[in-house]
Amino acid sequence: MIDPKTRLLVVSAHAADFVWRAGGTIAKYTKSGAQVSLVILSYGARGESNDLWNIEGMTEDRVKAVRRDEIEKAASHLNVTDMEIWDFQDYHMYIDQERMERMTAKIRAVAPHIILTHGPRDAFNPDHETVSRYVFEASVLSTSNGVRMEGYPTATQAKLFGFEPHQPEISDFKPDIIVDITDTYEQKEAAMNCFKAQKHLIEYYGWKAKLRGNHARRCSGNKNYQYAEAFSRFFPLVGGELI
Ligand SMILES: [Zn+2]
């Protein structure tokens, strides 16, 4: 059972990453009444909007407008209402001191129990690796009393989880946790269908959810799991018992 008092911060490098990699899980948290805050760092205009650039006369502004519309529709299918698009340039994304402070302040403002973002390795997507390191470092800075920010008190270390990368085997990805999304898969599917700029991925991530559902059944013995999403953990699981 997800505690409705949970605060979850999701950081997505590009327009649709949060849907492909975690849409079902995000929908589970919103459904439970948890507070979900979503930050989308870029529209993915340069690196993840290839279908749109095949249209004659396309401009970066038009790509961003289409992607904004898609993001808003997808987020509404997942019942996410707290969402910010920071409009960083993608491919490549660069993180300077100002951006590091902005993320640190955001983490302190949300004070999340859980942060969901990109895992440390992604063989063909340097932006995802940059964002993984960015969010990890900001989460650490957010907990340091010596990092003074007016109006933003020091945060407690959040649990960090990494999205499954697009090519898991060649990105050294092994699931540390598999989350059952059977109850919210329809919402994920509806959200995926909003992203006409990356149509080729809709089928791919539908199959991925079924594959992880198979692993969820095999690992748990629970035959009711049909769809799932996999994540890595940045830190070991800590508790008072073996769970
Ligand atoms: Zn991406």
PDB file of C-alpha atoms and ligand atoms in Angstrom:
ATOM      1  CA  MET A   1       0.000   0.000   0.000  1.00  0.00           C
ATOM      2  CA  ILE A   2       1.293   3.414  -0.956  1.00  0.00           C
ATOM      3  CA  ASP A   3       1.134   5.868   1.934  1.00  0.00           C
ATOM      4  CA  PRO A   4      -0.996   8.842   0.779  1.00  0.00           C
ATOM      5  CA  LYS A   5       1.348  11.140   2.708  1.00  0.00           C
ATOM      6  CA  THR A   6       4.225  10.222   0.353  1.00  0.00           C
ATOM      7  CA  ARG A   7       5.845  13.012  -1.627  1.00  0.00           C
ATOM      8  CA  LEU A   8       7.277  11.800  -4.933  1.00  0.00           C
ATOM      9  CA  LEU A   9       9.460  13.968  -7.177  1.00  0.00           C
ATOM     10  CA  VAL A  10       9.886  12.794 -10.765  1.00  0.00           C
ATOM     11  CA  VAL A  11      12.599  14.338 -12.962  1.00  0.00           C
ATOM     12  CA  SER A  12      12.402  13.596 -16.681  1.00  0.00           C
ATOM     13  CA  ALA A  13      15.189  14.644 -19.061  1.00  0.00           C
ATOM     14  CA  HIS A  14      12.934  14.972 -22.096  1.00  0.00           C
ATOM     15  CA  ALA A  15       9.255  15.341 -22.928  1.00  0.00           C
ATOM     16  CA  ALA A  16       8.126  11.725 -22.680  1.00  0.00           C
ATOM     17  CA  ASP A  17      10.665   9.884 -20.526  1.00  0.00           C
ATOM     18  CA  PHE A  18       8.411   9.985 -17.485  1.00  0.00           C
ATOM     19  CA  VAL A  19       5.685   8.169 -19.415  1.00  0.00           C
ATOM     20  CA  TRP A  20       7.699   5.442 -21.176  1.00  0.00           C
ATOM     21  CA  ARG A  21       9.693   4.586 -18.067  1.00  0.00           C
ATOM     22  CA  ALA A  22       7.403   5.298 -15.130  1.00  0.00           C
ATOM     23  CA  GLY A  23       3.896   6.264 -16.305  1.00  0.00           C
ATOM     24  CA  GLY A  24       2.181   3.342 -14.580  1.00  0.00           C
ATOM     25  CA  THR A  25       4.045   3.896 -11.324  1.00  0.00           C
ATOM     26  CA  ILE A  26       3.323   7.628 -11.327  1.00  0.00           C
ATOM     27  CA  ALA A  27      -0.375   6.891 -11.887  1.00  0.00           C
ATOM     28  CA  LYS A  28      -0.310   4.507  -8.904  1.00  0.00           C
ATOM     29  CA  TYR A  29       1.042   7.255  -6.669  1.00  0.00           C
ATOM     30  CA  THR A  30      -1.480   9.859  -7.809  1.00  0.00           C
ATOM     31  CA  LYS A  31      -4.268   7.284  -7.423  1.00  0.00           C
ATOM     32  CA  SER A  32      -3.227   6.626  -3.834  1.00  0.00           C
ATOM     33  CA  GLY A  33      -3.437  10.333  -3.000  1.00  0.00           C
ATOM     34  CA  ALA A  34       0.329  10.837  -2.791  1.00  0.00           C
ATOM     35  CA  GLN A  35       1.789  14.207  -3.760  1.00  0.00           C
ATOM     36  CA  VAL A  36       3.487  13.856  -7.141  1.00  0.00           C
ATOM     37  CA  SER A  37       5.672  16.689  -8.446  1.00  0.00           C
ATOM     38  CA  LEU A  38       6.975  16.401 -11.990  1.00  0.00           C
ATOM     39  CA  VAL A  39       9.894  18.336 -13.500  1.00  0.00           C
ATOM     40  CA  ILE A  40      10.536  17.961 -17.213  1.00  0.00           C
ATOM     41  CA  LEU A  41      13.917  19.438 -17.987  1.00  0.00           C
ATOM     42  CA  SER A  42      13.568  19.795 -21.767  1.00  0.00           C
ATOM     43  CA  TYR A  43      11.109  19.343 -24.607  1.00  0.00           C
ATOM     44  CA  GLY A  44      13.509  16.929 -26.287  1.00  0.00           C
ATOM     45  CA  ALA A  45      13.223  19.142 -29.365  1.00  0.00           C
ATOM     46  CA  ARG A  46      16.674  18.277 -30.730  1.00  0.00           C
ATOM     47  CA  GLY A  47      17.121  14.686 -29.655  1.00  0.00           C
ATOM     48  CA  GLU A  48      13.754  13.034 -29.149  1.00  0.00           C
ATOM     49  CA  SER A  49      11.348  14.547 -31.693  1.00  0.00           C
ATOM     50  CA  ASN A  50      12.537  12.926 -34.911  1.00  0.00           C
ATOM     51  CA  ASP A  51       9.085  12.318 -36.405  1.00  0.00           C
ATOM     52  CA  LEU A  52       8.228  16.019 -36.158  1.00  0.00           C
ATOM     53  CA  TRP A  53      11.376  17.078 -37.972  1.00  0.00           C
ATOM     54  CA  ASN A  54      10.223  15.033 -40.985  1.00  0.00           C
ATOM     55  CA  ILE A  55       7.414  17.570 -41.505  1.00  0.00           C
ATOM     56  CA  GLU A  56       8.385  20.246 -44.020  1.00  0.00           C
ATOM     57  CA  GLY A  57       8.874  23.736 -42.624  1.00  0.00           C
ATOM     58  CA  MET A  58       9.174  22.529 -39.020  1.00  0.00           C
ATOM     59  CA  THR A  59      10.804  24.943 -36.565  1.00  0.00           C
ATOM     60  CA  GLU A  60      12.089  24.484 -33.037  1.00  0.00           C
ATOM     61  CA  ASP A  61       9.270  26.669 -31.664  1.00  0.00           C
ATOM     62  CA  ARG A  62       6.637  24.525 -33.376  1.00  0.00           C
ATOM     63  CA  VAL A  63       8.257  21.336 -32.115  1.00  0.00           C
ATOM     64  CA  LYS A  64       8.161  22.709 -28.582  1.00  0.00           C
ATOM     65  CA  ALA A  65       4.510  23.744 -28.932  1.00  0.00           C
ATOM     66  CA  VAL A  66       3.520  20.249 -30.106  1.00  0.00           C
ATOM     67  CA  ARG A  67       5.527  18.624 -27.356  1.00  0.00           C
ATOM     68  CA  ARG A  68       4.056  20.896 -24.686  1.00  0.00           C
ATOM     69  CA  ASP A  69       0.565  19.911 -25.775  1.00  0.00           C
ATOM     70  CA  GLU A  70       1.529  16.211 -25.688  1.00  0.00           C
ATOM     71  CA  ILE A  71       3.121  16.535 -22.236  1.00  0.00           C
ATOM     72  CA  GLU A  72       0.058  18.256 -20.778  1.00  0.00           C
ATOM     73  CA  LYS A  73      -2.315  15.630 -22.167  1.00  0.00           C
ATOM     74  CA  ALA A  74      -0.109  12.751 -21.000  1.00  0.00           C
ATOM     75  CA  ALA A  75       0.279  14.223 -17.514  1.00  0.00           C
ATOM     76  CA  SER A  76      -3.492  14.601 -17.210  1.00  0.00           C
ATOM     77  CA  HIS A  77      -3.971  10.894 -18.026  1.00  0.00           C
ATOM     78  CA  LEU A  78      -1.680  10.149 -15.070  1.00  0.00           C
ATOM     79  CA  ASN A  79      -3.534  12.721 -12.917  1.00  0.00           C
ATOM     80  CA  VAL A  80      -0.376  14.773 -12.397  1.00  0.00           C
ATOM     81  CA  THR A  81      -1.236  18.399 -11.704  1.00  0.00           C
ATOM     82  CA  ASP A  82       2.034  19.729 -10.252  1.00  0.00           C
ATOM     83  CA  MET A  83       4.275  19.963 -13.302  1.00  0.00           C
ATOM     84  CA  GLU A  84       7.057  22.263 -14.474  1.00  0.00           C
ATOM     85  CA  ILE A  85       8.884  22.329 -17.808  1.00  0.00           C
ATOM     86  CA  TRP A  86      12.274  23.971 -17.410  1.00  0.00           C
ATOM     87  CA  ASP A  87      13.025  24.211 -21.147  1.00  0.00           C
ATOM     88  CA  PHE A  88      16.743  23.379 -21.042  1.00  0.00           C
ATOM     89  CA  GLN A  89      18.323  22.720 -24.419  1.00  0.00           C
ATOM     90  CA  ASP A  90      18.725  18.978 -25.036  1.00  0.00           C
ATOM     91  CA  TYR A  91      21.307  17.007 -27.015  1.00  0.00           C
ATOM     92  CA  HIS A  92      23.463  17.927 -25.257  1.00  0.00           C
ATOM     93  CA  MET A  93      22.165  19.094 -21.936  1.00  0.00           C
ATOM     94  CA  TYR A  94      24.605  21.008 -19.780  1.00  0.00           C
ATOM     95  CA  ILE A  95      24.376  21.601 -16.063  1.00  0.00           C
ATOM     96  CA  ASP A  96      26.016  24.695 -14.613  1.00  0.00           C
ATOM     97  CA  GLN A  97      26.103  26.054 -11.070  1.00  0.00           C
ATOM     98  CA  GLU A  98      22.836  27.983 -11.501  1.00  0.00           C
ATOM     99  CA  ARG A  99      20.989  24.886 -12.694  1.00  0.00           C
ATOM    100  CA  MET A 100      22.455  22.816  -9.865  1.00  0.00           C
ATOM    101  CA  GLU A 101      21.155  25.359  -7.365  1.00  0.00           C
ATOM    102  CA  ARG A 102      17.744  25.389  -9.044  1.00  0.00           C
ATOM    103  CA  MET A 103      17.376  21.610  -8.675  1.00  0.00           C
ATOM    104  CA  THR A 104      18.698  21.704  -5.107  1.00  0.00           C
ATOM    105  CA  ALA A 105      16.099  24.353  -4.248  1.00  0.00           C
ATOM    106  CA  LYS A 106      13.369  22.333  -5.952  1.00  0.00           C
ATOM    107  CA  ILE A 107      14.251  19.245  -3.911  1.00  0.00           C
ATOM    108  CA  ARG A 108      14.231  21.302  -0.736  1.00  0.00           C
ATOM    109  CA  ALA A 109      10.873  22.864  -1.656  1.00  0.00           C
ATOM    110  CA  VAL A 110       9.209  19.511  -2.383  1.00  0.00           C
ATOM    111  CA  ALA A 111      11.054  17.634   0.414  1.00  0.00           C
ATOM    112  CA  PRO A 112      10.392  14.326  -1.384  1.00  0.00           C
ATOM    113  CA  HIS A 113      10.509  10.940   0.284  1.00  0.00           C
ATOM    114  CA  ILE A 114      11.245   9.431  -3.125  1.00  0.00           C
ATOM    115  CA  ILE A 115      12.930  10.799  -6.243  1.00  0.00           C
ATOM    116  CA  LEU A 116      12.412   8.993  -9.511  1.00  0.00           C
ATOM    117  CA  THR A 117      14.762   9.917 -12.366  1.00  0.00           C
ATOM    118  CA  HIS A 118      17.182   8.434 -14.886  1.00  0.00           C
ATOM    119  CA  GLY A 119      19.569   5.705 -13.780  1.00  0.00           C
ATOM    120  CA  PRO A 120      23.323   6.218 -14.045  1.00  0.00           C
ATOM    121  CA  ARG A 121      23.922   4.370 -17.351  1.00  0.00           C
ATOM    122  CA  ASP A 122      22.227   4.818 -20.700  1.00  0.00           C
ATOM    123  CA  ALA A 123      24.372   3.612 -23.581  1.00  0.00           C
ATOM    124  CA  PHE A 124      22.975   5.861 -26.303  1.00  0.00           C
ATOM    125  CA  ASN A 125      21.640   8.812 -24.392  1.00  0.00           C
ATOM    126  CA  PRO A 126      24.192  11.085 -22.748  1.00  0.00           C
ATOM    127  CA  ASP A 127      21.443  13.465 -21.587  1.00  0.00           C
ATOM    128  CA  HIS A 128      19.937  10.706 -19.452  1.00  0.00           C
ATOM    129  CA  GLU A 129      23.306  10.057 -17.805  1.00  0.00           C
ATOM    130  CA  THR A 130      23.807  13.795 -17.250  1.00  0.00           C
ATOM    131  CA  VAL A 131      20.398  14.089 -15.608  1.00  0.00           C
ATOM    132  CA  SER A 132      21.031  11.066 -13.403  1.00  0.00           C
ATOM    133  CA  ARG A 133      24.196  12.647 -12.039  1.00  0.00           C
ATOM    134  CA  TYR A 134      22.521  16.085 -11.833  1.00  0.00           C
ATOM    135  CA  VAL A 135      19.616  14.891  -9.710  1.00  0.00           C
ATOM    136  CA  PHE A 136      21.816  12.670  -7.533  1.00  0.00           C
ATOM    137  CA  GLU A 137      24.223  15.527  -6.789  1.00  0.00           C
ATOM    138  CA  ALA A 138      21.420  18.010  -6.129  1.00  0.00           C
ATOM    139  CA  SER A 139      19.772  15.526  -3.764  1.00  0.00           C
ATOM    140  CA  VAL A 140      23.015  15.261  -1.804  1.00  0.00           C
ATOM    141  CA  LEU A 141      23.489  19.052  -1.738  1.00  0.00           C
ATOM    142  CA  SER A 142      19.897  19.454  -0.550  1.00  0.00           C
ATOM    143  CA  THR A 143      20.779  17.560   2.643  1.00  0.00           C
ATOM    144  CA  SER A 144      23.836  19.616   3.567  1.00  0.00           C
ATOM    145  CA  ASN A 145      23.346  22.287   6.225  1.00  0.00           C
ATOM    146  CA  GLY A 146      26.336  24.177   4.873  1.00  0.00           C
ATOM    147  CA  VAL A 147      24.613  24.709   1.524  1.00  0.00           C
ATOM    148  CA  ARG A 148      22.679  27.798   2.538  1.00  0.00           C
ATOM    149  CA  MET A 149      19.631  28.848   0.519  1.00  0.00           C
ATOM    150  CA  GLU A 150      17.348  31.567   1.823  1.00  0.00           C
ATOM    151  CA  GLY A 151      13.851  30.149   2.315  1.00  0.00           C
ATOM    152  CA  TYR A 152      14.811  26.556   1.531  1.00  0.00           C
ATOM    153  CA  PRO A 153      15.572  24.531   4.673  1.00  0.00           C
ATOM    154  CA  THR A 154      17.838  21.490   4.509  1.00  0.00           C
ATOM    155  CA  ALA A 155      16.107  18.348   3.268  1.00  0.00           C
ATOM    156  CA  THR A 156      16.342  14.749   4.449  1.00  0.00           C
ATOM    157  CA  GLN A 157      17.963  12.326   2.001  1.00  0.00           C
ATOM    158  CA  ALA A 158      15.329  10.978  -0.366  1.00  0.00           C
ATOM    159  CA  LYS A 159      15.343   7.442  -1.717  1.00  0.00           C
ATOM    160  CA  LEU A 160      16.476   7.591  -5.328  1.00  0.00           C
ATOM    161  CA  PHE A 161      15.258   5.243  -8.038  1.00  0.00           C
ATOM    162  CA  GLY A 162      16.476   5.079 -11.631  1.00  0.00           C
ATOM    163  CA  PHE A 163      14.325   4.542 -14.730  1.00  0.00           C
ATOM    164  CA  GLU A 164      14.981   1.535 -16.922  1.00  0.00           C
ATOM    165  CA  PRO A 165      17.046   2.758 -19.899  1.00  0.00           C
ATOM    166  CA  HIS A 166      15.969   2.154 -23.487  1.00  0.00           C
ATOM    167  CA  GLN A 167      18.571  -0.564 -24.135  1.00  0.00           C
ATOM    168  CA  PRO A 168      18.903  -2.159 -20.696  1.00  0.00           C
ATOM    169  CA  GLU A 169      21.346  -5.002 -21.436  1.00  0.00           C
ATOM    170  CA  ILE A 170      23.939  -2.756 -23.029  1.00  0.00           C
ATOM    171  CA  SER A 171      23.529  -0.145 -20.301  1.00  0.00           C
ATOM    172  CA  ASP A 172      24.393  -2.555 -17.470  1.00  0.00           C
ATOM    173  CA  PHE A 173      20.832  -2.301 -16.168  1.00  0.00           C
ATOM    174  CA  LYS A 174      19.466  -4.935 -13.855  1.00  0.00           C
ATOM    175  CA  PRO A 175      16.111  -4.351 -12.131  1.00  0.00           C
ATOM    176  CA  ASP A 176      16.430  -3.730  -8.391  1.00  0.00           C
ATOM    177  CA  ILE A 177      12.688  -3.340  -8.041  1.00  0.00           C
ATOM    178  CA  ILE A 178       9.781  -4.269 -10.284  1.00  0.00           C
ATOM    179  CA  VAL A 179       6.563  -2.357  -9.665  1.00  0.00           C
ATOM    180  CA  ASP A 180       3.231  -3.923 -10.619  1.00  0.00           C
ATOM    181  CA  ILE A 181       1.255  -1.466 -12.765  1.00  0.00           C
ATOM    182  CA  THR A 182      -1.593  -3.749 -13.803  1.00  0.00           C
ATOM    183  CA  ASP A 183      -4.206  -1.435 -12.275  1.00  0.00           C
ATOM    184  CA  THR A 184      -2.872   1.683 -13.968  1.00  0.00           C
ATOM    185  CA  TYR A 185      -1.631   0.256 -17.274  1.00  0.00           C
ATOM    186  CA  GLU A 186      -4.627   1.689 -19.145  1.00  0.00           C
ATOM    187  CA  GLN A 187      -3.631   5.156 -17.957  1.00  0.00           C
ATOM    188  CA  LYS A 188      -0.044   4.572 -19.072  1.00  0.00           C
ATOM    189  CA  GLU A 189      -1.239   3.396 -22.457  1.00  0.00           C
ATOM    190  CA  ALA A 190      -3.447   6.479 -22.855  1.00  0.00           C
ATOM    191  CA  ALA A 191      -0.516   8.702 -21.857  1.00  0.00           C
ATOM    192  CA  MET A 192       1.835   6.929 -24.299  1.00  0.00           C
ATOM    193  CA  ASN A 193      -0.668   7.458 -27.093  1.00  0.00           C
ATOM    194  CA  CYS A 194      -0.330  11.222 -26.632  1.00  0.00           C
ATOM    195  CA  PHE A 195       3.212  11.176 -27.989  1.00  0.00           C
ATOM    196  CA  LYS A 196       2.695  11.190 -31.717  1.00  0.00           C
ATOM    197  CA  ALA A 197       6.205  12.627 -32.132  1.00  0.00           C
ATOM    198  CA  GLN A 198       7.674   9.267 -31.062  1.00  0.00           C
ATOM    199  CA  LYS A 199       5.085   6.814 -32.392  1.00  0.00           C
ATOM    200  CA  HIS A 200       7.641   4.019 -32.801  1.00  0.00           C
ATOM    201  CA  LEU A 201       8.114   3.878 -29.032  1.00  0.00           C
ATOM    202  CA  ILE A 202       4.470   3.284 -28.115  1.00  0.00           C
ATOM    203  CA  GLU A 203       4.490  -0.362 -29.186  1.00  0.00           C
ATOM    204  CA  TYR A 204       7.982  -0.903 -27.785  1.00  0.00           C
ATOM    205  CA  TYR A 205       7.016   0.239 -24.291  1.00  0.00           C
ATOM    206  CA  GLY A 206       3.764  -1.707 -24.415  1.00  0.00           C
ATOM    207  CA  TRP A 207       5.808  -4.877 -24.932  1.00  0.00           C
ATOM    208  CA  LYS A 208       8.268  -3.783 -22.258  1.00  0.00           C
ATOM    209  CA  ALA A 209       5.460  -3.478 -19.690  1.00  0.00           C
ATOM    210  CA  LYS A 210       4.300  -7.016 -20.551  1.00  0.00           C
ATOM    211  CA  LEU A 211       7.846  -8.388 -20.326  1.00  0.00           C
ATOM    212  CA  ARG A 212       8.356  -6.848 -16.897  1.00  0.00           C
ATOM    213  CA  GLY A 213       4.923  -8.174 -15.920  1.00  0.00           C
ATOM    214  CA  ASN A 214       6.209 -11.666 -16.735  1.00  0.00           C
ATOM    215  CA  HIS A 215       9.265 -11.072 -14.546  1.00  0.00           C
ATOM    216  CA  ALA A 216       7.032  -9.722 -11.768  1.00  0.00           C
ATOM    217  CA  ARG A 217       4.977 -12.935 -11.784  1.00  0.00           C
ATOM    218  CA  ARG A 218       8.045 -15.162 -11.852  1.00  0.00           C
ATOM    219  CA  CYS A 219       9.901 -13.333  -9.081  1.00  0.00           C
ATOM    220  CA  SER A 220       6.914 -12.976  -6.749  1.00  0.00           C
ATOM    221  CA  GLY A 221       4.667 -15.940  -7.472  1.00  0.00           C
ATOM    222  CA  ASN A 222       1.739 -13.514  -7.797  1.00  0.00           C
ATOM    223  CA  LYS A 223      -0.109 -14.511 -10.957  1.00  0.00           C
ATOM    224  CA  ASN A 224      -2.247 -11.374 -11.014  1.00  0.00           C
ATOM    225  CA  TYR A 225       0.607  -9.169 -12.196  1.00  0.00           C
ATOM    226  CA  GLN A 226       0.191  -8.454 -15.898  1.00  0.00           C
ATOM    227  CA  TYR A 227       2.131  -5.249 -16.458  1.00  0.00           C
ATOM    228  CA  ALA A 228       5.096  -3.815 -14.605  1.00  0.00           C
ATOM    229  CA  GLU A 229       7.895  -1.251 -14.680  1.00  0.00           C
ATOM    230  CA  ALA A 230      11.462  -1.881 -13.526  1.00  0.00           C
ATOM    231  CA  PHE A 231      13.785   0.505 -11.695  1.00  0.00           C
ATOM    232  CA  SER A 232      17.283   0.554 -10.268  1.00  0.00           C
ATOM    233  CA  ARG A 233      18.100   1.768  -6.772  1.00  0.00           C
ATOM    234  CA  PHE A 234      20.806   4.320  -6.057  1.00  0.00           C
ATOM    235  CA  PHE A 235      21.150   3.173  -2.441  1.00  0.00           C
ATOM    236  CA  PRO A 236      20.624  -0.161  -0.666  1.00  0.00           C
ATOM    237  CA  LEU A 237      17.234  -0.962   0.822  1.00  0.00           C
ATOM    238  CA  VAL A 238      17.358  -0.144   4.526  1.00  0.00           C
ATOM    239  CA  GLY A 239      15.003  -1.522   7.169  1.00  0.00           C
ATOM    240  CA  GLY A 240      14.585  -3.467  10.368  1.00  0.00           C
ATOM    241  CA  GLU A 241      13.907  -6.782   8.702  1.00  0.00           C
ATOM    242  CA  LEU A 242      14.524  -8.751   5.522  1.00  0.00           C
ATOM    243  CA  ILE A 243      11.764  -7.648   3.152  1.00  0.00           C
TER     244      ILE A 243
HETATM  245 ZN    ZN B   1      14.954  11.054 -22.932  1.00  0.00          ZN
END
